[in-house]
């Protein structure tokens, strides 16, 4: 690093901070547009970990939301509910009524993943689990699409 210049990590930190501040402003505008002021009641989020890597991803997603909420003055109530093969083991359905209700009572839904190994798709636990869970959710809440990484 040259004298008087900043190291790359400081520039990255500044860029991250600027991005977070912009996101904070966008988030505040979005919340106000929805008629709800920042820092009011906690936002309820349904967390549906599902199968495979879903539970691991959802654990991190919840931590990220909690951290972001702390930065932006927003708290969350998380409602965890089973979906996919995990739900089938407990209830015999891939998208049970209890999960549907948890989603209906929430303002947002974090959806992990559903489905099992290709070699086990013939088993009732996995047969049509993706279709039943994802399409069941789309139908129940009149959703036309989803956002994925």
PDB file of C-alpha atoms in Angstrom, residues 76-125:
ATOM      1  CA  UNK A  76     -38.403 -10.786  13.587  1.00  0.00           C
ATOM      2  CA  UNK A  77     -40.537 -13.616  14.912  1.00  0.00           C
ATOM      3  CA  UNK A  78     -39.595 -16.834  13.148  1.00  0.00           C
ATOM      4  CA  UNK A  79     -42.157 -19.620  12.760  1.00  0.00           C
ATOM      5  CA  UNK A  80     -40.439 -22.862  11.806  1.00  0.00           C
ATOM      6  CA  UNK A  81     -42.567 -25.391   9.936  1.00  0.00           C
ATOM      7  CA  UNK A  82     -41.840 -28.628   8.061  1.00  0.00           C
ATOM      8  CA  UNK A  83     -42.145 -28.999   4.293  1.00  0.00           C
ATOM      9  CA  UNK A  84     -41.215 -31.700   1.768  1.00  0.00           C
ATOM     10  CA  UNK A  85     -39.948 -35.068   2.959  1.00  0.00           C
ATOM     11  CA  UNK A  86     -39.496 -33.771   6.503  1.00  0.00           C
ATOM     12  CA  UNK A  87     -43.188 -32.833   6.606  1.00  0.00           C
ATOM     13  CA  UNK A  88     -44.209 -36.125   5.007  1.00  0.00           C
ATOM     14  CA  UNK A  89     -42.494 -38.064   7.795  1.00  0.00           C
ATOM     15  CA  UNK A  90     -44.441 -36.113  10.417  1.00  0.00           C
ATOM     16  CA  UNK A  91     -47.834 -35.722   8.749  1.00  0.00           C
ATOM     17  CA  UNK A  92     -48.043 -37.810   5.587  1.00  0.00           C
ATOM     18  CA  UNK A  93     -48.187 -34.626   3.460  1.00  0.00           C
ATOM     19  CA  UNK A  94     -45.470 -32.598   1.744  1.00  0.00           C
ATOM     20  CA  UNK A  95     -47.224 -29.281   2.455  1.00  0.00           C
ATOM     21  CA  UNK A  96     -49.423 -29.912   5.509  1.00  0.00           C
ATOM     22  CA  UNK A  97     -52.152 -27.590   6.735  1.00  0.00           C
ATOM     23  CA  UNK A  98     -50.069 -26.568   9.771  1.00  0.00           C
ATOM     24  CA  UNK A  99     -47.303 -25.338   7.449  1.00  0.00           C
ATOM     25  CA  UNK A 100     -49.824 -23.619   5.181  1.00  0.00           C
ATOM     26  CA  UNK A 101     -51.262 -21.827   8.230  1.00  0.00           C
ATOM     27  CA  UNK A 102     -47.810 -20.777   9.477  1.00  0.00           C
ATOM     28  CA  UNK A 103     -47.187 -19.235   6.048  1.00  0.00           C
ATOM     29  CA  UNK A 104     -50.598 -17.539   5.995  1.00  0.00           C
ATOM     30  CA  UNK A 105     -49.909 -16.004   9.414  1.00  0.00           C
ATOM     31  CA  UNK A 106     -46.533 -14.634   8.258  1.00  0.00           C
ATOM     32  CA  UNK A 107     -45.434 -11.600   6.293  1.00  0.00           C
ATOM     33  CA  UNK A 108     -42.626 -13.448   4.526  1.00  0.00           C
ATOM     34  CA  UNK A 109     -41.613 -17.036   3.797  1.00  0.00           C
ATOM     35  CA  UNK A 110     -38.078 -18.439   3.737  1.00  0.00           C
ATOM     36  CA  UNK A 111     -38.167 -21.680   1.775  1.00  0.00           C
ATOM     37  CA  UNK A 112     -35.200 -24.067   1.879  1.00  0.00           C
ATOM     38  CA  UNK A 113     -35.271 -27.010  -0.482  1.00  0.00           C
ATOM     39  CA  UNK A 114     -37.402 -30.079  -1.000  1.00  0.00           C
ATOM     40  CA  UNK A 115     -36.730 -33.445  -2.535  1.00  0.00           C
ATOM     41  CA  UNK A 116     -34.544 -36.416  -1.933  1.00  0.00           C
ATOM     42  CA  UNK A 117     -31.996 -38.597  -3.682  1.00  0.00           C
ATOM     43  CA  UNK A 118     -32.771 -39.543  -7.288  1.00  0.00           C
ATOM     44  CA  UNK A 119     -32.450 -43.216  -6.358  1.00  0.00           C
ATOM     45  CA  UNK A 120     -35.277 -42.843  -3.813  1.00  0.00           C
ATOM     46  CA  UNK A 121     -37.814 -40.840  -5.846  1.00  0.00           C
ATOM     47  CA  UNK A 122     -40.126 -43.856  -5.996  1.00  0.00           C
ATOM     48  CA  UNK A 123     -40.604 -43.818  -2.201  1.00  0.00           C
ATOM     49  CA  UNK A 124     -43.767 -42.078  -0.902  1.00  0.00           C
ATOM     50  CA  UNK A 125     -41.656 -39.702   1.201  1.00  0.00           C
TER      51      UNK A 125
END
